[in-house]
PDB file of C-alpha atoms in Angstrom:
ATOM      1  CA  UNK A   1     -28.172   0.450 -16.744  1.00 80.00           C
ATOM      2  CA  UNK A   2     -24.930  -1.039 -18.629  1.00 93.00           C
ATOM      3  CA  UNK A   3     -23.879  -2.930 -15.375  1.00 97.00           C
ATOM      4  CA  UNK A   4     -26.153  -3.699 -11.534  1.00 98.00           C
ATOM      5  CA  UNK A   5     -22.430  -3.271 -10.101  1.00 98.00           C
ATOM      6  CA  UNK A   6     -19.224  -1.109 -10.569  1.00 98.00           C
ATOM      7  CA  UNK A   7     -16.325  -2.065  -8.910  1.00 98.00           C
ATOM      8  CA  UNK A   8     -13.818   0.962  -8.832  1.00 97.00           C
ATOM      9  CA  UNK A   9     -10.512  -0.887  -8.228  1.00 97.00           C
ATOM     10  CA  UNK A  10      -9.245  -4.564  -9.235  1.00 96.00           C
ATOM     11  CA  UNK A  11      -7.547  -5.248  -6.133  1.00 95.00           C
ATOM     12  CA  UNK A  12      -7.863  -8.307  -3.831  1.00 95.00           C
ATOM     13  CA  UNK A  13     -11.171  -6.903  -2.135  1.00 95.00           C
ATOM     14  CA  UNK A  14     -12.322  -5.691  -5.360  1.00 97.00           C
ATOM     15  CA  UNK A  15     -12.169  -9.093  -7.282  1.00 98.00           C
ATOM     16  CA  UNK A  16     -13.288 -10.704  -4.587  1.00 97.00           C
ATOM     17  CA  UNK A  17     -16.315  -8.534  -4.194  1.00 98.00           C
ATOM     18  CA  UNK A  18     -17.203  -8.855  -8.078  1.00 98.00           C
ATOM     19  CA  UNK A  19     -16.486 -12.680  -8.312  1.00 98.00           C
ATOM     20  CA  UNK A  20     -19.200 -13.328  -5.638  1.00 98.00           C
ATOM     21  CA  UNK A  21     -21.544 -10.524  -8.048  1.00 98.00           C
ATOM     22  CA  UNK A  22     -20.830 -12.770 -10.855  1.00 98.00           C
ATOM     23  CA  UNK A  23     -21.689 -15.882  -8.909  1.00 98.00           C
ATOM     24  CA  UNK A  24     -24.706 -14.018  -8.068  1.00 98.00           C
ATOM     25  CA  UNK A  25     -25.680 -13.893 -11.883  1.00 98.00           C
ATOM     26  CA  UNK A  26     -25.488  -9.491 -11.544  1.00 98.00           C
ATOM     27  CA  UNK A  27     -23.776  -7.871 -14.265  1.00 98.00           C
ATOM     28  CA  UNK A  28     -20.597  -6.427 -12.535  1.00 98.00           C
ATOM     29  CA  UNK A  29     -17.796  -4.575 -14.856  1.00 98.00           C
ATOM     30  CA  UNK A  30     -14.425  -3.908 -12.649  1.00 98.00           C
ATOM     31  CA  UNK A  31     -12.405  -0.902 -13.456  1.00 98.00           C
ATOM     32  CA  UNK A  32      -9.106  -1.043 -12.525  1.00 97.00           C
ATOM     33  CA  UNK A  33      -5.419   0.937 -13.402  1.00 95.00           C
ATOM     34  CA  UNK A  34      -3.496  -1.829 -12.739  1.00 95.00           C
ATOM     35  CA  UNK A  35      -1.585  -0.026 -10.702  1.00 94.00           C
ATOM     36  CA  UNK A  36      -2.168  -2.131  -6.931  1.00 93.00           C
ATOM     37  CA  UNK A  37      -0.243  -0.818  -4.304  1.00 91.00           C
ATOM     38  CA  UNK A  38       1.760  -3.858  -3.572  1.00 90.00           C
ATOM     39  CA  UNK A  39       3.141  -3.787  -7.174  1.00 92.00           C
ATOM     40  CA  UNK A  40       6.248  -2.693  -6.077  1.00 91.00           C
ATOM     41  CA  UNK A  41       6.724  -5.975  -3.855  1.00 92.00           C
ATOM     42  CA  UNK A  42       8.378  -9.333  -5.219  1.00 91.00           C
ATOM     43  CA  UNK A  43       6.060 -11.626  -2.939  1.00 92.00           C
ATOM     44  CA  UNK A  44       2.393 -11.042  -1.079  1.00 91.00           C
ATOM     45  CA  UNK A  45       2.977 -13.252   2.650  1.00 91.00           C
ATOM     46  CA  UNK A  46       0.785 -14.145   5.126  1.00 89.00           C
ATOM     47  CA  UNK A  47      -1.717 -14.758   2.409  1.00 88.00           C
ATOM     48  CA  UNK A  48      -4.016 -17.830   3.046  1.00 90.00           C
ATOM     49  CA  UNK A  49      -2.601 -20.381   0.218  1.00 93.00           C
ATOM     50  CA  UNK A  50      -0.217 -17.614  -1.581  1.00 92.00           C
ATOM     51  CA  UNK A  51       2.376 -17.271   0.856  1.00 94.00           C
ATOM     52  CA  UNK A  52       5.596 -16.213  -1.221  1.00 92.00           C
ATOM     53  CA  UNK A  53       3.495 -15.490  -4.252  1.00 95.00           C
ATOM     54  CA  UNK A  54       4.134 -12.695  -6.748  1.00 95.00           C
ATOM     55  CA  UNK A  55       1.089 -10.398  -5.826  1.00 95.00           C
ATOM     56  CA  UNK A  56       0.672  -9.478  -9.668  1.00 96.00           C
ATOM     57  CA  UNK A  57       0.464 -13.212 -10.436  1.00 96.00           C
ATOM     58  CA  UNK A  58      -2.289 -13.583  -7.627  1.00 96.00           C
ATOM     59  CA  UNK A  59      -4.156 -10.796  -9.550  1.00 97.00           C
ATOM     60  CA  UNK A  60      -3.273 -11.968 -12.925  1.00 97.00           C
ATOM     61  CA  UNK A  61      -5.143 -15.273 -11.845  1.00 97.00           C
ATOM     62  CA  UNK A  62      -8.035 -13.793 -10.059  1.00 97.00           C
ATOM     63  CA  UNK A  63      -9.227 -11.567 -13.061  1.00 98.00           C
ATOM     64  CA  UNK A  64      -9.098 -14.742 -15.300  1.00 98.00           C
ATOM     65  CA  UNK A  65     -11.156 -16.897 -13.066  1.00 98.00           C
ATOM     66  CA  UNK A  66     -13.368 -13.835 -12.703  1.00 98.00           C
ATOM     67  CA  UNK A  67     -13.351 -12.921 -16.863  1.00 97.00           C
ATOM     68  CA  UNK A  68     -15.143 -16.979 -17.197  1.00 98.00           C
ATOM     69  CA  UNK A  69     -18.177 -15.689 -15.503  1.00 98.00           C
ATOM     70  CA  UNK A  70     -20.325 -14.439 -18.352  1.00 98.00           C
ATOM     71  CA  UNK A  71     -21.851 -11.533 -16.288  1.00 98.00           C
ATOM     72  CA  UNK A  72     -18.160 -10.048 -15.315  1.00 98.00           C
ATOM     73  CA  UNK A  73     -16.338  -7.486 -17.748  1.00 98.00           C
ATOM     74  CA  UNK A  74     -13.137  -6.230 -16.782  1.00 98.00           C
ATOM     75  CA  UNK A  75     -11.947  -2.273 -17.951  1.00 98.00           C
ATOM     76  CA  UNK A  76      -8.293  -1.443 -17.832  1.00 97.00           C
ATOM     77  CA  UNK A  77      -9.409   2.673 -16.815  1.00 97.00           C
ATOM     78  CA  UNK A  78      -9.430   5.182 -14.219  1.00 96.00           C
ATOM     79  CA  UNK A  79     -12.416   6.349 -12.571  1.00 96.00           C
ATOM     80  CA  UNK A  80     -12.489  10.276 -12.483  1.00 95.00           C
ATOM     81  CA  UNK A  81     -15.933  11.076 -11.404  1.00 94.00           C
ATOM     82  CA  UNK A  82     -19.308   9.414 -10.362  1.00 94.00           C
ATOM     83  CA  UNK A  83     -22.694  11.164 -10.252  1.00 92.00           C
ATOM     84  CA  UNK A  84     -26.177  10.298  -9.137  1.00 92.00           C
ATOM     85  CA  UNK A  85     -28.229   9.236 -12.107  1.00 90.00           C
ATOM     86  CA  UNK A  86     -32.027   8.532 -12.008  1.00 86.00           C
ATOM     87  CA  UNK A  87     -32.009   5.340  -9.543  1.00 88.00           C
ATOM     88  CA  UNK A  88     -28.187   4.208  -9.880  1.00 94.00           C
ATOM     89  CA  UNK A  89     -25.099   6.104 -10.966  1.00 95.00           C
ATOM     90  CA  UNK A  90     -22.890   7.784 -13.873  1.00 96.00           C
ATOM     91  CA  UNK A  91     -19.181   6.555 -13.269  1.00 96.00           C
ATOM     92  CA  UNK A  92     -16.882   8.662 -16.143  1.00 96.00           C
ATOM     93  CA  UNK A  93     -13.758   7.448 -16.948  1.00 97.00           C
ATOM     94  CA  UNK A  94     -10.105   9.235 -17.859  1.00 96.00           C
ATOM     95  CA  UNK A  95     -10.498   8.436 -21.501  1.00 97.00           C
ATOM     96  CA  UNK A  96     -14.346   9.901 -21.575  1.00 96.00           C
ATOM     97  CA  UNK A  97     -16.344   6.677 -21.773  1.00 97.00           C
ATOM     98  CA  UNK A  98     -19.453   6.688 -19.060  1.00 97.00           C
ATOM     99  CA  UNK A  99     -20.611   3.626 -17.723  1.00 97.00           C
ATOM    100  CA  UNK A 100     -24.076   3.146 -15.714  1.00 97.00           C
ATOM    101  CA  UNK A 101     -24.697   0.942 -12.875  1.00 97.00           C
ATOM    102  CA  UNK A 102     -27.090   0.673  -9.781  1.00 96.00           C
ATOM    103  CA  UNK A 103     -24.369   0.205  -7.710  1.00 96.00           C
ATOM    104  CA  UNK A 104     -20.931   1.427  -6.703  1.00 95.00           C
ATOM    105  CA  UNK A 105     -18.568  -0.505  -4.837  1.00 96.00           C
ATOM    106  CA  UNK A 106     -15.233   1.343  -3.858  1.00 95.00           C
ATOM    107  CA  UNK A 107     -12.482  -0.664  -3.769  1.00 95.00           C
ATOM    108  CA  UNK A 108      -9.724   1.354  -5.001  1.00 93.00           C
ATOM    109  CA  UNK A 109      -7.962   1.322  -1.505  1.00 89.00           C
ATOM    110  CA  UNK A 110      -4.427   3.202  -0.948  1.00 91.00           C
ATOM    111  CA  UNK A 111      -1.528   4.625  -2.343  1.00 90.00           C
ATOM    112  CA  UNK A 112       1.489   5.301  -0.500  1.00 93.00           C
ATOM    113  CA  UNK A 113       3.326   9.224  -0.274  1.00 93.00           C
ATOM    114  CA  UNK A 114       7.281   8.207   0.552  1.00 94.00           C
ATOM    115  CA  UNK A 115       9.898  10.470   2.157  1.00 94.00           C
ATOM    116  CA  UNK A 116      12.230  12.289  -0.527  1.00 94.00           C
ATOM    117  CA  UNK A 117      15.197  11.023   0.238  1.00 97.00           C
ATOM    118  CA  UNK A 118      17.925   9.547  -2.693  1.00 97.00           C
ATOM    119  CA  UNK A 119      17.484   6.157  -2.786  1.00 97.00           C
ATOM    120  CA  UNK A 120      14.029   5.246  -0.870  1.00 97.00           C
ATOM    121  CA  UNK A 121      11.739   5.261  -3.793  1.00 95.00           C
ATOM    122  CA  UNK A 122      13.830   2.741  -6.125  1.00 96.00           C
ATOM    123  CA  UNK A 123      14.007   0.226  -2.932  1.00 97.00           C
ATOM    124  CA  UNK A 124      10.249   0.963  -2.215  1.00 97.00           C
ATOM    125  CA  UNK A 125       8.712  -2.869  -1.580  1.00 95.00           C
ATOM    126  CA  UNK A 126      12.218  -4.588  -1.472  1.00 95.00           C
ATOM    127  CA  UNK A 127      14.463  -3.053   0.545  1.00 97.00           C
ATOM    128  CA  UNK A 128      12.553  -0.274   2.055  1.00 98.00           C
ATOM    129  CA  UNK A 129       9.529  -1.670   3.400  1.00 97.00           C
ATOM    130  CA  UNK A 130       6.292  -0.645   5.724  1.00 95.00           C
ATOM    131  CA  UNK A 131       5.501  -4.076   7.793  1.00 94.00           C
ATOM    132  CA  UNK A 132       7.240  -6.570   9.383  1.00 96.00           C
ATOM    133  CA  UNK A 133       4.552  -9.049   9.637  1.00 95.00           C
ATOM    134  CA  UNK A 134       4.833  -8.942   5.607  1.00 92.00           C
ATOM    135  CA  UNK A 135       8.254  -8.785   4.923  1.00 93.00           C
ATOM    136  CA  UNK A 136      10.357  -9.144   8.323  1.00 94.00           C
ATOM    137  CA  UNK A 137      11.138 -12.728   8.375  1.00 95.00           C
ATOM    138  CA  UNK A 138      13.419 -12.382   5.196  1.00 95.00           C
ATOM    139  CA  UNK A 139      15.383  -9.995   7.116  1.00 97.00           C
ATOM    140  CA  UNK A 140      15.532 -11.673  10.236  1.00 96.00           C
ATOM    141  CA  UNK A 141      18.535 -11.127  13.195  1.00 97.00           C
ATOM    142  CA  UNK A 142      20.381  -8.515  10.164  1.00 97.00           C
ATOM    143  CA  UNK A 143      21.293  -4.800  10.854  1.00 98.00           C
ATOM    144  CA  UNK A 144      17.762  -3.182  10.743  1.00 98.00           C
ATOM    145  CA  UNK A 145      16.385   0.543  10.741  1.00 98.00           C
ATOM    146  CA  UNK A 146      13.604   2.575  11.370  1.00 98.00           C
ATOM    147  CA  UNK A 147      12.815   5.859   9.572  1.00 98.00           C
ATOM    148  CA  UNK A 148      11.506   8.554  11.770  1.00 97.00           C
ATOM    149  CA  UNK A 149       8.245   9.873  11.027  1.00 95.00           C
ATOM    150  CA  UNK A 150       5.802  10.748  13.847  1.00 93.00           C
ATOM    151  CA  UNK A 151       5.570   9.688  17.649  1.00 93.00           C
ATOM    152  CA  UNK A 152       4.094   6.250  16.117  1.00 95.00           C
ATOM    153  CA  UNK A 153       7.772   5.864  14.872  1.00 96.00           C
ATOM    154  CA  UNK A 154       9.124   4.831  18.336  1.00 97.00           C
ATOM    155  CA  UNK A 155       6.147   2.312  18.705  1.00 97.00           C
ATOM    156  CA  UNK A 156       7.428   0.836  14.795  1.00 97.00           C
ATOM    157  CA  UNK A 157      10.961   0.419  16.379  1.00 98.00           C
ATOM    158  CA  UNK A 158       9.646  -1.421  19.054  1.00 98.00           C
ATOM    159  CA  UNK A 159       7.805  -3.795  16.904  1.00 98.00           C
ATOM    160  CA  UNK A 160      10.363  -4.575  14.505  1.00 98.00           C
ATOM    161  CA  UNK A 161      12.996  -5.309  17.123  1.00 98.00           C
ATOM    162  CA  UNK A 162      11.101  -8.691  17.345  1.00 97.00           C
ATOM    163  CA  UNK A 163      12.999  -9.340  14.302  1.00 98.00           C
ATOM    164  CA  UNK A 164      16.569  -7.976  14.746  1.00 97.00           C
ATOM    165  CA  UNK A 165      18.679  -5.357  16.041  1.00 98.00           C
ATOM    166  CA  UNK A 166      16.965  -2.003  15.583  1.00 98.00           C
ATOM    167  CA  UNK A 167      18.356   1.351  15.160  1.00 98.00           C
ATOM    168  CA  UNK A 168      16.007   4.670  15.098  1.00 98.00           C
ATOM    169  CA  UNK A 169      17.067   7.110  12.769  1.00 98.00           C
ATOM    170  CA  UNK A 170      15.707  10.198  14.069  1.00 97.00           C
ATOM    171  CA  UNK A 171      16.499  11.806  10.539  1.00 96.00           C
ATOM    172  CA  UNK A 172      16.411  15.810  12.707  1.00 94.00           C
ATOM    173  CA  UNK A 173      13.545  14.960  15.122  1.00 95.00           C
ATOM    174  CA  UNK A 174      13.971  15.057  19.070  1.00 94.00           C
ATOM    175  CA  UNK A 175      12.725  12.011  21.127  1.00 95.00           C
ATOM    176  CA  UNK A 176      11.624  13.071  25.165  1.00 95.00           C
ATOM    177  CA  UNK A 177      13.169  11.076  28.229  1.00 95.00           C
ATOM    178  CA  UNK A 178      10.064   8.417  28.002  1.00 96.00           C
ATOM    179  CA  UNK A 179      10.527   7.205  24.467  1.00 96.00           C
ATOM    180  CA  UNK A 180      14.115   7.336  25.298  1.00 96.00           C
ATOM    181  CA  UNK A 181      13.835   4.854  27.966  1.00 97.00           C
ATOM    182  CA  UNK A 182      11.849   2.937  25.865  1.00 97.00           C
ATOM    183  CA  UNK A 183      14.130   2.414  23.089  1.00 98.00           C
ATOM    184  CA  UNK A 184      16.889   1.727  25.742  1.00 97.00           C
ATOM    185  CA  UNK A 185      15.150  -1.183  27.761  1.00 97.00           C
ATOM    186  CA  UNK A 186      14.756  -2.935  24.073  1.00 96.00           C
ATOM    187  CA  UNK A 187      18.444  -2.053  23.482  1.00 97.00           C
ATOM    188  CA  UNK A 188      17.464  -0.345  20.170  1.00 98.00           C
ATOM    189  CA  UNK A 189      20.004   2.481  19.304  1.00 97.00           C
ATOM    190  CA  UNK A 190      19.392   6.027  18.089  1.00 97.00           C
ATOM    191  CA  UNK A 191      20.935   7.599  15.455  1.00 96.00           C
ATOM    192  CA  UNK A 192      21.114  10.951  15.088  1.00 94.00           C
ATOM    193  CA  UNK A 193      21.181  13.622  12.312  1.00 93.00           C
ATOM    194  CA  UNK A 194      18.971  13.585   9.034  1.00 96.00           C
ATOM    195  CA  UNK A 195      19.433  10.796   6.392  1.00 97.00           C
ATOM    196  CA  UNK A 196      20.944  12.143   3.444  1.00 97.00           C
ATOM    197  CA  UNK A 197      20.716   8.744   1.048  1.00 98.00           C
ATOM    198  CA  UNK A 198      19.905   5.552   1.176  1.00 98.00           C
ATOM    199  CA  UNK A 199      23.043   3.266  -0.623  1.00 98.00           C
ATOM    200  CA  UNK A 200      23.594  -0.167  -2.235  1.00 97.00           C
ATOM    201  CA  UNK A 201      23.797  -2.109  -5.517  1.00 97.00           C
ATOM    202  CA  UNK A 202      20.605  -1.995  -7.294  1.00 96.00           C
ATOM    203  CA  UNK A 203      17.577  -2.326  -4.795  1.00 96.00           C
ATOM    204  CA  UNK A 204      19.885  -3.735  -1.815  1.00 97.00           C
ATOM    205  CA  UNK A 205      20.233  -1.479   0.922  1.00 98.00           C
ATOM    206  CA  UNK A 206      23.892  -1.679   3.105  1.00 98.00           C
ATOM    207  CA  UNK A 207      24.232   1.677   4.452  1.00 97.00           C
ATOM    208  CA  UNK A 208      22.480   5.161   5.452  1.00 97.00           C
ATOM    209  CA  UNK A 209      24.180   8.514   4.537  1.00 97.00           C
ATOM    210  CA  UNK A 210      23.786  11.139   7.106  1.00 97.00           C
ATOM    211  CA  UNK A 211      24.145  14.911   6.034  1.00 95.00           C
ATOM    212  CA  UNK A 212      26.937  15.035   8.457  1.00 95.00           C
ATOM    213  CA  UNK A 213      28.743  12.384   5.824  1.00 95.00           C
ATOM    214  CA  UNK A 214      28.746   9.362   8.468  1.00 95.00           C
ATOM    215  CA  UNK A 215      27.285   6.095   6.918  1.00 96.00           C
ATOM    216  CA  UNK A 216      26.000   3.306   9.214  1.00 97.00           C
ATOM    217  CA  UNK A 217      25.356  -0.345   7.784  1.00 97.00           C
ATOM    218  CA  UNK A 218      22.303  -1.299   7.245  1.00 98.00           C
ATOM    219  CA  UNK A 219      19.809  -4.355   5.697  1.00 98.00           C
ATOM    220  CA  UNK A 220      16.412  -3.166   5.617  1.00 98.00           C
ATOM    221  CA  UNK A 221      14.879   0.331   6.486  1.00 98.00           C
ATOM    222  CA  UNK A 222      11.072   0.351   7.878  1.00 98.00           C
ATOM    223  CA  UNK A 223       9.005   3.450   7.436  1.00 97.00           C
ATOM    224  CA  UNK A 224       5.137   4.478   8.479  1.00 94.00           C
ATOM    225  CA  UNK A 225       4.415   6.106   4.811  1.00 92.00           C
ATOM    226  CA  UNK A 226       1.812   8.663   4.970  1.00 91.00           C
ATOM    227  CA  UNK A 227      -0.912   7.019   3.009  1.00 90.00           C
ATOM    228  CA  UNK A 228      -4.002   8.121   1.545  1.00 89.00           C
ATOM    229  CA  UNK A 229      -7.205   7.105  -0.963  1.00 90.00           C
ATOM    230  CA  UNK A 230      -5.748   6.270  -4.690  1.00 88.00           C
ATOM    231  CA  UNK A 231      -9.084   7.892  -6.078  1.00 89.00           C
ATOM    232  CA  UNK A 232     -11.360  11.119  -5.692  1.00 84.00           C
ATOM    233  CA  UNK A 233     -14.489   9.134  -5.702  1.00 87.00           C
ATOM    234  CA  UNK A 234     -14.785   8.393  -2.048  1.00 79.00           C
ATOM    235  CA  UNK A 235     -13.848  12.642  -1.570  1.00 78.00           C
ATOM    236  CA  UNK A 236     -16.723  13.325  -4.022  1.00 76.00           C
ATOM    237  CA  UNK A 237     -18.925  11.152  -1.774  1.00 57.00           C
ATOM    238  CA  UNK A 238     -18.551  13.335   0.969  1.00 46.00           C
ATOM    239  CA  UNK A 239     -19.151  15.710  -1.215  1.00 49.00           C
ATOM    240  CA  UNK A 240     -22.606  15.100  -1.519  1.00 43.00           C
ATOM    241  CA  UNK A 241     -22.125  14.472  -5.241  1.00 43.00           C
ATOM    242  CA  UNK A 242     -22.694  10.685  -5.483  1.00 41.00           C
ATOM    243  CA  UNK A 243     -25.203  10.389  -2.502  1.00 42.00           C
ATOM    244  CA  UNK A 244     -26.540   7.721  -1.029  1.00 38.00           C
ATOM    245  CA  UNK A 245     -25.807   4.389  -1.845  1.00 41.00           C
ATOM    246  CA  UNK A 246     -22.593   3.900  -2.483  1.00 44.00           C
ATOM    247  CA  UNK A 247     -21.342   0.965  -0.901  1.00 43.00           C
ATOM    248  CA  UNK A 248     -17.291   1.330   0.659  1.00 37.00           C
ATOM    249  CA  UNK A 249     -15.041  -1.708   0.767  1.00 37.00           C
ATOM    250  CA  UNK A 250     -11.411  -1.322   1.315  1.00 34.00           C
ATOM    251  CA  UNK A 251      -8.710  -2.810  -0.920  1.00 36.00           C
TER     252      UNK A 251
END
């Protein structure tokens, strides 16, 4: 075996899994894109010690600390496939090399599938954003929107009216008499009509374009993205073509 552990993804769960490894005098190699999915964000909040810190700086720091433990590697790749192997595992990577290990640890977590809609994916993180709890307190008591996505969507406007006055944009869907009344008792407006654009100078958001031409003002627009695993390992899994003992963590 070339490693005891694998860590597929250098997130925060997966450094923090293979810094305890390394602590633990295992060999553990980390295989990471560098991709995370908060890269598109300025600042990670609500972070124990980091609060308003550049999440790629957090993760620059965390693979240095982790790169002085002499039993830690780190590999700037992309897992593509992992297959049982005697008594560990096979993990091949996009540019061919194989690596062996006892253990898999999964850590590659999520990436994020946005609405197409001009102007959403270039404000992704800044502008455009998925929690409150993250990122609502910059945005506080300013004109604030909510994408419409699913039923959940009514429950999002809900939440982020904690944080300022909330319009729905409905963006073609139809909301029934109870999530109406809902909306109303918070005094959160609907718009109507699909969203044509988002607008602003460079990653600032100040108004919505509807199809119909209208264009409300606007600070910050919420959204539930549809989100899903950032690697076919976990899919293989299932598969039956890693097998047993692969150990999940989410990142």
């Amino acid at each position: 075996m070339d490693h005891d552990a694998i860590v597929i993804g250098g997130g925060f769960a997966g450094l923090a899994a293979a810094t305890y490894l390394a602590r633990a005098r295992r060999k553990v190699c980390v295989v990471d894109t560098r991709r995370p999915r908060n890269r598109f964000a300025k600042a990670s909040h609500g972070f124990l010690g980091q609060d308003g810190s550049n999440p790629l700086e957090i993760l620059a720091a965390a693979r240095k600390q982790l790169d002085a433990y002499p039993t830690a590697a780190l590999l700037q790749d992309e897992a593509v496939a992992a297959s049982r192997e005697n008594a560990g595992f096979a993990v091949t990577m996009a540019s061919g090399r194989i690596l062996r290990a006892g253990k898999i640890i999964l850590a590659f977590g999520l990436r994020d599938e946005l609405p197409e809609i001009p102007g959403l994916q270039e404000r992704w993180g800044q502008t455009v954003l998925h929690c409150p709890y993250c990122h609502g307190i910059e945005f506080s008591d300013r004109q604030l929107g909510v994408l419409y996505r699913t039923e959940m969507s009514v429950h999002q406007a809900l939440i982020v009216a904690e944080w300022g006055p909330v319009t729905l944009y409905l963006d073609g869907a139809e909301l029934d008499a109870e999530a109406a009344q809902k909306l109303a008792v918070r005094k959160i407006k609907i718009g109507t009509g699909r969203v044509a654009a988002l607008e602003g100078q460079g990653t600032s958001l100040s108004s919505i374009r509807l199809d119909d031409g209208r264009r409300a003002a606007i600070d910050a627009l919420y959204i539930a993205p549809r989100s899903c695993l950032s690697s076919p390992l976990a899919d293989q899994g299932d598969q039956g073509k890693t097998g047993a003992g692969v150990q999940l963590s989410s990142g």
